[in-house]
Short mmCIF file of C-alpha atoms and ligand atoms in Angstrom, two decimals:
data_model
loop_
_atom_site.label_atom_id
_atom_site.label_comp_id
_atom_site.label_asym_id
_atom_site.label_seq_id
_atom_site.Cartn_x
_atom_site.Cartn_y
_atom_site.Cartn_z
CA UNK A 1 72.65 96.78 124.07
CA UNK A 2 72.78 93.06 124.79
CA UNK A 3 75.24 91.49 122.27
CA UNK A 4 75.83 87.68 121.29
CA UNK A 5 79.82 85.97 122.19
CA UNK A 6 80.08 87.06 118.95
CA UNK A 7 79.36 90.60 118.95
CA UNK A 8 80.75 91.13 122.31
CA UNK A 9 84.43 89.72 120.59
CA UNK A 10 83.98 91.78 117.83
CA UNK A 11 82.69 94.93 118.71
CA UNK A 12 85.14 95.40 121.74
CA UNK A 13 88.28 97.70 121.71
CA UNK A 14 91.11 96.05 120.00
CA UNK A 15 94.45 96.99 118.70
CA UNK A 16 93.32 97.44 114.70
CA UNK A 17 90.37 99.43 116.13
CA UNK A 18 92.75 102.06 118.04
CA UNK A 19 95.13 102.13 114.65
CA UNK A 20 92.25 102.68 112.32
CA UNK A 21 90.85 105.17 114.77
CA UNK A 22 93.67 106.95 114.89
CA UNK A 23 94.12 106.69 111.35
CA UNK A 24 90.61 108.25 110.87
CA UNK A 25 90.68 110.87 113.69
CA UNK A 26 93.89 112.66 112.04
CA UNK A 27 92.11 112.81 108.70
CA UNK A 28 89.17 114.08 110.54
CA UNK A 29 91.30 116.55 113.20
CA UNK A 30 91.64 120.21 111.83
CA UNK A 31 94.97 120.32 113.76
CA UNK A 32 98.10 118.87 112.44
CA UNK A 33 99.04 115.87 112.92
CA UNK A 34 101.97 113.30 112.22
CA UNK A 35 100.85 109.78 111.09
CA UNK A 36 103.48 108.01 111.56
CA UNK A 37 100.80 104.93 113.27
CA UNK A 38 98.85 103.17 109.89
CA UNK A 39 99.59 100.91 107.38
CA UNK A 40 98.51 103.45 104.42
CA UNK A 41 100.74 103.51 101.49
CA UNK A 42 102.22 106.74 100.22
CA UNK A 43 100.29 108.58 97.20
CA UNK A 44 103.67 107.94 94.97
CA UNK A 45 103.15 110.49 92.24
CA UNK A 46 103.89 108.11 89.35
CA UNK A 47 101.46 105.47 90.76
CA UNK A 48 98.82 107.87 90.94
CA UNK A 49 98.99 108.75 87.61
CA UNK A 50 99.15 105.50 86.45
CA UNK A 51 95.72 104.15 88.10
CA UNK A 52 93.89 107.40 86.62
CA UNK A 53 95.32 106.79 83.52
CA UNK A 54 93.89 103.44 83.81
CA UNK A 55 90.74 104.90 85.10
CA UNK A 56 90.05 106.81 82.02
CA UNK A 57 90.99 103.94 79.89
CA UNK A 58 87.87 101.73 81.42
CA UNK A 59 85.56 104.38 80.88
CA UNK A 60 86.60 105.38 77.92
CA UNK A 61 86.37 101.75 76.32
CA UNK A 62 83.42 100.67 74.90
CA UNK A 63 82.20 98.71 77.82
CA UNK A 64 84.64 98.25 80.60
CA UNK A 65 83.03 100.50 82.93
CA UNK A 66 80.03 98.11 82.66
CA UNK A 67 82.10 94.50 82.94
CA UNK A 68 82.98 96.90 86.07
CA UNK A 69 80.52 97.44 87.91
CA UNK A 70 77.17 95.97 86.46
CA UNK A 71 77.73 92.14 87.45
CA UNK A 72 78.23 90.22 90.00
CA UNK A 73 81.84 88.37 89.74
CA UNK A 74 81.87 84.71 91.18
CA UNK A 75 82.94 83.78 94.61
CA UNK A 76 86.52 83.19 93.73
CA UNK A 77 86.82 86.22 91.56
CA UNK A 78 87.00 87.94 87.88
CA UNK A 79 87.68 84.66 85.51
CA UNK A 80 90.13 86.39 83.20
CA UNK A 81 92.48 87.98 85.83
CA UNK A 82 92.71 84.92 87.68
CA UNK A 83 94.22 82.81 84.38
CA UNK A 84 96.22 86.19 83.94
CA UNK A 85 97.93 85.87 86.88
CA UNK A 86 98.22 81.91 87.25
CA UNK A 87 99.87 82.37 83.45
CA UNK A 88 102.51 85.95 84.83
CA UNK A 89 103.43 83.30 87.60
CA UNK A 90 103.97 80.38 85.95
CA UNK A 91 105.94 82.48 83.51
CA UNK A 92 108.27 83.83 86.10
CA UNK A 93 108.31 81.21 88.66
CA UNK A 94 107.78 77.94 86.81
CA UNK A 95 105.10 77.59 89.14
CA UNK A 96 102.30 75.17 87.87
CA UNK A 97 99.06 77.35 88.78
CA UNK A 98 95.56 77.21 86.70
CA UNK A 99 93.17 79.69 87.26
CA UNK A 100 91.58 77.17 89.69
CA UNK A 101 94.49 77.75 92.30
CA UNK A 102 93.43 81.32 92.67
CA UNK A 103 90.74 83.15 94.97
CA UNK A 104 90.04 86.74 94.98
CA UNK A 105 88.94 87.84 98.48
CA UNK A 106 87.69 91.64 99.84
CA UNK A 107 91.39 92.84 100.86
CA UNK A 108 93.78 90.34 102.10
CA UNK A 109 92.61 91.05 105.85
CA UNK A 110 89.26 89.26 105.28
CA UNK A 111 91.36 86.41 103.39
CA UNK A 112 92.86 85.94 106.81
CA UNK A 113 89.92 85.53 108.76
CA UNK A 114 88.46 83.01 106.68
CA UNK A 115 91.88 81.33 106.20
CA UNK A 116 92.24 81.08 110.30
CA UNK A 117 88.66 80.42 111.12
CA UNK A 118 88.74 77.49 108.28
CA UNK A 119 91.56 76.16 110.38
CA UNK A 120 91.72 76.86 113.96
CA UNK A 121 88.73 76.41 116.21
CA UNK A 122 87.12 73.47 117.72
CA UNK A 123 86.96 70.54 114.81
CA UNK A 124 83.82 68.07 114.29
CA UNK A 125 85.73 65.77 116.06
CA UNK A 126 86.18 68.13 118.92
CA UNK A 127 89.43 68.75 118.39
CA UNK A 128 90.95 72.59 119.35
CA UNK A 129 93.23 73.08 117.02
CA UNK A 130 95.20 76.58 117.00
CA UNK A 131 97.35 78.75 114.98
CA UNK A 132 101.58 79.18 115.78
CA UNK A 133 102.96 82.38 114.49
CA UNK A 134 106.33 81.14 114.80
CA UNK A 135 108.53 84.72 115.05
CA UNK A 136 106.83 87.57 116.55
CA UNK A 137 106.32 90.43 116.85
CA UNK A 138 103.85 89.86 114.06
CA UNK A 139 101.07 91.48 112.31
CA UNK A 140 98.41 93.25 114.75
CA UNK A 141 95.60 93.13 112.04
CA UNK A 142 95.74 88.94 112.95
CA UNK A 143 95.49 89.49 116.88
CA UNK A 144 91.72 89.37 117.21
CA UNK A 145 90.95 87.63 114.06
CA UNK A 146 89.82 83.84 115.70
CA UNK A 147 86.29 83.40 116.30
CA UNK A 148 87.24 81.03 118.71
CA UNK A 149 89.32 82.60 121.92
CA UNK A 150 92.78 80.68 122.59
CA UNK A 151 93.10 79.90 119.02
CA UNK A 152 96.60 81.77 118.21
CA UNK A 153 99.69 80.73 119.64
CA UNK A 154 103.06 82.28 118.89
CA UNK A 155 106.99 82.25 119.77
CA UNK A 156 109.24 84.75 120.31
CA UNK A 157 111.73 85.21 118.15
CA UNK A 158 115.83 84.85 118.37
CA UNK A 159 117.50 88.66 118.39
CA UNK A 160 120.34 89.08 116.65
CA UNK A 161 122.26 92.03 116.85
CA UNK A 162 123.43 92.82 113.03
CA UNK A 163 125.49 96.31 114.07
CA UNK A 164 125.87 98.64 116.84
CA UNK A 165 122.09 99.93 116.25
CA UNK A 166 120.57 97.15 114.12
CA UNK A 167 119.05 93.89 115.26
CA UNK A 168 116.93 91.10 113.10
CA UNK A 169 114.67 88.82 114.31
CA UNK A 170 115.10 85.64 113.68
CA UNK A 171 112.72 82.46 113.63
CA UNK A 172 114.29 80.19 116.52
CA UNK A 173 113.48 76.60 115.12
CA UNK A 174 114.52 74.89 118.77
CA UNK A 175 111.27 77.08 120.19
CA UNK A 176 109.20 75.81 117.52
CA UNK A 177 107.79 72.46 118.73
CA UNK A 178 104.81 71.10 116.96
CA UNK A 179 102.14 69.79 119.02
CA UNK A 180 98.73 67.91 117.28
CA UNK A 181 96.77 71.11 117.92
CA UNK A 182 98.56 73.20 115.48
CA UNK A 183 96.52 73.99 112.33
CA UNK A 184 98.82 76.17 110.12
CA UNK A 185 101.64 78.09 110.71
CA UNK A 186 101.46 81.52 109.51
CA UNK A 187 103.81 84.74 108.66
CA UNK A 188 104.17 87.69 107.33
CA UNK A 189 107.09 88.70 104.63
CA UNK A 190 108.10 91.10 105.06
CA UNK A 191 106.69 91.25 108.37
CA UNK A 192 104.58 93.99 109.68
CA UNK A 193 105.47 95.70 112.17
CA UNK A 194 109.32 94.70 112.06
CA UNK A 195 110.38 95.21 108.22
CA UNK A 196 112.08 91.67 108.85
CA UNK A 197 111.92 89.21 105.50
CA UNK A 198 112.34 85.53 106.59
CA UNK A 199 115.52 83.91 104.49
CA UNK A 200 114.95 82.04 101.72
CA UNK A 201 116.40 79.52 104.34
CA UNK A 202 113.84 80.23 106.86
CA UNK A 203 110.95 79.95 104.34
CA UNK A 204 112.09 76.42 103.50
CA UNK A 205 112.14 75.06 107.01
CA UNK A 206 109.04 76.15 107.79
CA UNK A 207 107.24 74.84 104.56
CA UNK A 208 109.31 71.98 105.30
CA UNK A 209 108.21 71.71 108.92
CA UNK A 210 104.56 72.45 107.85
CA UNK A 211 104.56 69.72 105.35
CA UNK A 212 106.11 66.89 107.77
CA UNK A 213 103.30 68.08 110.12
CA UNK A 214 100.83 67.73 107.50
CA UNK A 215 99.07 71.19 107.38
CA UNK A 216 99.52 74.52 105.70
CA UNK A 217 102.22 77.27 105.86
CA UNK A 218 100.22 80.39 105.47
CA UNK A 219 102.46 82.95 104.32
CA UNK A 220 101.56 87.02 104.06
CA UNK A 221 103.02 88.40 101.12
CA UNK A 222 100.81 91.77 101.65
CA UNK A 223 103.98 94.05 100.92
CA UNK A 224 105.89 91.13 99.29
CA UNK A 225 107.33 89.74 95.35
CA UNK A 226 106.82 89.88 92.85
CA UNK A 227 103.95 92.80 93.82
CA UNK A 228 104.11 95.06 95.21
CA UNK A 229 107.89 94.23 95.84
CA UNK A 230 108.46 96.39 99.04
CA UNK A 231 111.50 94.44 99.54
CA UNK A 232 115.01 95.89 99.77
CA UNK A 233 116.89 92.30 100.06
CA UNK A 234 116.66 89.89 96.59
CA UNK A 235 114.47 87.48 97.68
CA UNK A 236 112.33 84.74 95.35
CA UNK A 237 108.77 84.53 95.91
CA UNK A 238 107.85 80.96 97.18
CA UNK A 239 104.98 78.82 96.53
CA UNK A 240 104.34 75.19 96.81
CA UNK A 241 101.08 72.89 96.78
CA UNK A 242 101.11 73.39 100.48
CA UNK A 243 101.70 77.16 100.90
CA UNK A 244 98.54 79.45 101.28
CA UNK A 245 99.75 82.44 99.43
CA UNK A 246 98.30 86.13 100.39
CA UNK A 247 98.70 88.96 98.43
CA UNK A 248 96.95 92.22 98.02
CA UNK A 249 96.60 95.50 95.85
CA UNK A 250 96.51 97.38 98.58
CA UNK A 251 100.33 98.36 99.00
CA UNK A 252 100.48 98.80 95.20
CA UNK A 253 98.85 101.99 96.15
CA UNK A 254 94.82 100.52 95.85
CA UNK A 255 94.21 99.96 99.58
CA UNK A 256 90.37 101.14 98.41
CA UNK A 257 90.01 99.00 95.96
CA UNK A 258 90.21 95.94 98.31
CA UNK A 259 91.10 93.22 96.80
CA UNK A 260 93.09 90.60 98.28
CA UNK A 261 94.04 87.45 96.60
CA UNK A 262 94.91 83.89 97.80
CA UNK A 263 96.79 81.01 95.87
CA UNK A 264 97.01 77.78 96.99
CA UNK A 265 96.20 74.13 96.03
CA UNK A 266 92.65 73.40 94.69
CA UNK A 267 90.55 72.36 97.60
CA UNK A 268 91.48 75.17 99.79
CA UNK A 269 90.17 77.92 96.83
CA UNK A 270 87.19 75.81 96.82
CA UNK A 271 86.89 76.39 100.30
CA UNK A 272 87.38 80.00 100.20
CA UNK A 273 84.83 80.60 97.30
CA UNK A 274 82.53 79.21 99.28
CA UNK A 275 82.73 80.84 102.67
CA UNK A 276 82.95 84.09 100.01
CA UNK A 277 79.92 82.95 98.76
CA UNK A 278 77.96 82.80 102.18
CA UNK A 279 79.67 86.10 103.59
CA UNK A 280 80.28 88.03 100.84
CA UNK A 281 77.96 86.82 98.01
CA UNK A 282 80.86 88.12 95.33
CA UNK A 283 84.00 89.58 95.09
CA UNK A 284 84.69 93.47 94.05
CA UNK A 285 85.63 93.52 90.74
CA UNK A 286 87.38 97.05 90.70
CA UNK A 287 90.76 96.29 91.51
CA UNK A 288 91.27 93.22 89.69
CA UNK A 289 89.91 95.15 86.33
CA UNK A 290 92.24 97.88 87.13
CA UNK A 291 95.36 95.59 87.05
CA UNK A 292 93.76 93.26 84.70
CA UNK A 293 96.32 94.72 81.71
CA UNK A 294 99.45 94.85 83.87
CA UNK A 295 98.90 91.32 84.90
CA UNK A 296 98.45 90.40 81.54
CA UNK A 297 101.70 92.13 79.96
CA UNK A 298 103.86 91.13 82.84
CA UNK A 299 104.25 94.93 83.62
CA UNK A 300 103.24 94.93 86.88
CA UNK A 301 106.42 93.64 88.15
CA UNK A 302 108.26 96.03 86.36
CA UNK A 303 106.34 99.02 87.84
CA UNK A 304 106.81 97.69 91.40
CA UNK A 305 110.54 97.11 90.60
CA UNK A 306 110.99 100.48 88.86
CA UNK A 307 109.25 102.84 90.92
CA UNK A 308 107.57 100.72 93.97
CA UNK A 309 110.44 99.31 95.52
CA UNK A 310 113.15 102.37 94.92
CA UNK A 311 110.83 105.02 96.55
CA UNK A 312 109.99 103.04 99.82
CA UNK A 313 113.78 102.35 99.76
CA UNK A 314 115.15 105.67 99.63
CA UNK A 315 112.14 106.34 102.37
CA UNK A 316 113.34 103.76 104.60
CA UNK A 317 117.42 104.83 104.07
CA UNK A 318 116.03 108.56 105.20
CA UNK A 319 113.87 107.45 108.48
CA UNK A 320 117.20 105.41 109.61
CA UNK A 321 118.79 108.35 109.40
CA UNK A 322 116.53 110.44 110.97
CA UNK A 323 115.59 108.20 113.69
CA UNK A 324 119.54 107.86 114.44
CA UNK A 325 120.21 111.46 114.82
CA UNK A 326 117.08 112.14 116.94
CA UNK A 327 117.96 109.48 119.44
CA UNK A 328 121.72 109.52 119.62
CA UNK A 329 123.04 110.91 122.67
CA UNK A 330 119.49 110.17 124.31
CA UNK A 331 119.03 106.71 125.00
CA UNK A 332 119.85 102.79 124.38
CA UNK A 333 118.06 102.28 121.04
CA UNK A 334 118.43 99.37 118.34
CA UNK A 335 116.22 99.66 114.76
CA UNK A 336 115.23 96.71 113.33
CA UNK A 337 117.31 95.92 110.28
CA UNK A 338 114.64 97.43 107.44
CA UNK A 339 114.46 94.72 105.11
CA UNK A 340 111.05 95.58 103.53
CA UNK A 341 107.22 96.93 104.20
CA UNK A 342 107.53 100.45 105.25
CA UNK A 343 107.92 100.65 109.21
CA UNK A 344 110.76 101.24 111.37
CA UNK A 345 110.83 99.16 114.80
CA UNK A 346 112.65 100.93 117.34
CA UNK A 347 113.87 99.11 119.99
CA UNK A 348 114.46 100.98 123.52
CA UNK A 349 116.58 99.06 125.28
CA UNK A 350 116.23 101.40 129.15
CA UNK A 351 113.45 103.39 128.81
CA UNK A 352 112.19 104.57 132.31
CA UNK A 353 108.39 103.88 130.77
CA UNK A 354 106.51 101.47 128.73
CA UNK A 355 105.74 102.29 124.53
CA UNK A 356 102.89 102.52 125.48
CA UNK A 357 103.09 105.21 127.63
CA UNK A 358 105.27 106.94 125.35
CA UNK A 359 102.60 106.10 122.60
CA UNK A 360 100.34 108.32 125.16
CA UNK A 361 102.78 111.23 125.13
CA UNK A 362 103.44 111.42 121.52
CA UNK A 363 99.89 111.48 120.50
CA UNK A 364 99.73 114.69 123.21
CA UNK A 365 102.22 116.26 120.55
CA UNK A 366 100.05 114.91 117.23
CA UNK A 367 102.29 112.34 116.44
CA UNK A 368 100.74 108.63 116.15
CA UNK A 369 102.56 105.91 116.43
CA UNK A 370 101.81 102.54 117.32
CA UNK A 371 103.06 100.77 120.85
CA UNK A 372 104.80 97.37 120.79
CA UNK A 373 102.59 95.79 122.63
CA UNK A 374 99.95 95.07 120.23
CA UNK A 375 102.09 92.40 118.31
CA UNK A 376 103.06 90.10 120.56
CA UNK A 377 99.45 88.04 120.47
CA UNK A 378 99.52 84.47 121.46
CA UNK A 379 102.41 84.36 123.79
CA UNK A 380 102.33 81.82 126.16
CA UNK A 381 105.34 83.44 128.26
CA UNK A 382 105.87 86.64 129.34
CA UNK A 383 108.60 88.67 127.56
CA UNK A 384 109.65 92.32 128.69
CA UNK A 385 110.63 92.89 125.32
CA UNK A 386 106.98 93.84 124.39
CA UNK A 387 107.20 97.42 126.62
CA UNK A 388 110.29 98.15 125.02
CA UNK A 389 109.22 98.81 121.15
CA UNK A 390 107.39 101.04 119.08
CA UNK A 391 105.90 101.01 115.37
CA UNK A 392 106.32 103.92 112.99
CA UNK A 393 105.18 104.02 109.65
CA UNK A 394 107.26 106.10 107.15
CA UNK A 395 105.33 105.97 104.25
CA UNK A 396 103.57 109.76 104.29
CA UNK A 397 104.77 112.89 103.71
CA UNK A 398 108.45 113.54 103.83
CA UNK A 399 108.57 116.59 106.01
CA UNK A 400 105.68 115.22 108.38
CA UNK A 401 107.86 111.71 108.69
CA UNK A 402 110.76 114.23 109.93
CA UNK A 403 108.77 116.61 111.90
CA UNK A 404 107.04 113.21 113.80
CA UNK A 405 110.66 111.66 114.17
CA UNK A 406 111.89 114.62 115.73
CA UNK A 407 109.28 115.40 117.92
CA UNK A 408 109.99 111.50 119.07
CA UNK A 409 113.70 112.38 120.17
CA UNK A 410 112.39 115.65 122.25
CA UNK A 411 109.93 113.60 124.47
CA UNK A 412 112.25 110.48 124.63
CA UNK A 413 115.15 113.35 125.40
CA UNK A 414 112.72 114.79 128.21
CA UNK A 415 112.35 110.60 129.83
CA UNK A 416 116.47 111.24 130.81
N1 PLP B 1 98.81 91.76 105.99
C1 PLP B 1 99.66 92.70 106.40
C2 PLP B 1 101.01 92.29 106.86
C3 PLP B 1 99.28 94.05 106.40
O1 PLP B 1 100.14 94.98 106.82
C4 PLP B 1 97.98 94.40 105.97
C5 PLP B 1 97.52 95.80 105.98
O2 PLP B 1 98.18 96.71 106.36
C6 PLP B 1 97.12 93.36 105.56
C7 PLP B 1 97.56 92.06 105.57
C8 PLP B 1 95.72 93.65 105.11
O3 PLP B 1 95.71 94.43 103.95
P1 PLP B 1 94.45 94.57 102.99
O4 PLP B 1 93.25 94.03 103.68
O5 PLP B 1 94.39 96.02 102.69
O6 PLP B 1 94.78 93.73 101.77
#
């Protein structure tokens, strides 16, 4: 098959292919297997129940089921959810939104293709202009995003060692110069793969720093406040008119709905309705009817405070624990201080072979997990660091999350 630049950049082998495939083969597998790899939420029982319950409502009511799924919804999304949630916000945050400051988008992950193909690339003028993730690791659903090759550029970040076996990444400001070519800056919080939530601090200096460079700070709130809240630090949402704000339903337990959602100033909605418009002609209209009430009454923040954020944080207290026992005694191992999301990063400070080799052996034994090396895109140095780590997810089944952590200490036991 001959394929176009295009096709041959986006049909290739990349790092979100190999999760998802992963992520699809263990459904698929008859054997058992431990996912410890994707970025799938738990089923939390309460949750579930919740979005049936909802479910039934909308097709119980006299015609919800048809303002479903009958219509087309405009390019920036359902009307009435986005002046519910420009009013929840401005409620809670004193934040002055109007409905107008809101796009709806088909999951957050094509929010971020359009966001970093509106900015990076070559510009009329000829310009290349690029994006700087300024701390990663960073998010591996970003690394292959640009249409345009070259278009990323990141720093690594500072490592601060919080406790014996704890660490934090840190954004290192004195790394972050600002050339003419950079775009936006862009992060995740909390990140994926880390767990890691930037400081209030942090947040400000790079708004700050994106302002006094005149372009965007695009920050990824996928997992963040005030939904779904997978944050175990108190932290304030932050929004200004210069901040591209991501969200998504997807960790509230609707990663099928997909629905993503974008807030920022005026003329960059306007500008996402209308690439929506030429790629995706509308927007899905499931998820943001399903939350439509919650968004409305305020109560979505108090189910992601009251049952969101308490189950991934007893999940993540448990996988410290677990990951502790199976590698004490075995090797030189830091986890990354678990601030949020619902991964552990496990640092191996003298392994005798790469995470990605050790990725290779664990999936031998039916546990996925993802290798470092994926999130380290954009580096313009090299950094040995990016061998030396591993994602694992902790969001499924108890027992499994055990089994796969255990099974982890035998082969990294067997490396000595
Ligand atoms: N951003 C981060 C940090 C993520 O982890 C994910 C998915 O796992 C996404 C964005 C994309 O999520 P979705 O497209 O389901 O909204």
């Amino acid at each position: 098959m001959e394929l176009s630049s295009f096709g041959e950049r986006f049909a290739k082998e990349t790092g979100i292919l190999d999760l998802m495939d992963d992520l699809g083969t263990a459904a698929a597998q008859g054997e058992k297997t431990y996912m410890l790899g994707g970025g799938n939420p738990a089923h939390i029982p309460a949750l579930c129940r919740l979005w049936k319950r909802r479910m039934r409502q909308i097709l119980r009511r006299g015609c919800e089921f048809e303002a479903m799924v009958t219509d087309y919804d405009s390019p920036r999304g359902r009307w009435a959810f986005l002046e519910a949630l420009a009013a929840l916000l401005n409620r809670e945050y004193g934040w002055r939104l109007t409905p107008r400051n809101i796009a709806v988008t088909n999951g957050s992950q094509s929010a971020f293709f359009l966001l970093f193909n509106m900015y990076a690339g070559r510009s009329p003028a000829g310009r290349r202009r690029r994006i700087l993730f300024p701390l990663v690791p960073e998010y591996i659903g970003y690394a292959d995003q640009a249409l345009e090759p070259g278009s990323f550029v990141s720093r690594r970040s500072e490592i601060s060692l919080v406790g014996e076996r704890t660490f934090k990444y840190r954004v290192d400001f004195d790394r972050m110069e600002m050339g003419r070519d950079i775009a936006a800056i862009c992060a995740s919080r909390p990140t994926n793969p880390t767990g890691n939530v930037l400081t209030g601090e942090e947040v400000r200096r790079l708004a700050d720093t994106a302002r006094e460079n005149g372009i965007p700070l695009i920050l990824d709130n996928a997992y963040g406040c005030p939904f779904p809240n997978i944050i175990f630090e108190d932290v304030e949402p932050f929004w200004n008119e210069n901040v591209v704000l991501v969200m998504s339903l997807s960790k509230l337990g609707l990663p099928a709905v997909r629905t993503g959602i974008i807030i920022a100033r005026e003329e960059i909605i306007d500008a996402v309705s209308a690439m929506n418009a030429v790629i995706s002609l509308s927007t899905g209209s499931i998820g943001p009817l399903m939350l439509l009430p919650y968004v409305r009454s305020g109560e979505i923040l108090d189910i992601s405070r009251r049952i969101i954020r308490p189950f991934y944080r007893g999940k993540s207290r448990a996988a410290v624990q677990w990951v502790t026992e199976a590698l004490a005694g075995q090797t030189d191992f830091a986890i990354h201080k678990s601030e949020g999301a619902f991964f552990l990063w496990i640092w191996f400070r003298d392994l005798s072979i790469t995470t990605r080799e050790l990725y290779e052996r664990l999936k031998r034994r039916n546990v996925i997990v993802v290798p470092g090396c994926h999130f380290f895109f954009g580096l313009e140095e090299s950094w040995s660091h990016q061998q030396e780590c591993i994602r694992l997810s902790f969001s499924q089944a108890e027992e499994d999350v055990r089994r796969g952590i255990e099974i982890l200490g035998e082969e990294v036991g067997r490396l000595s």
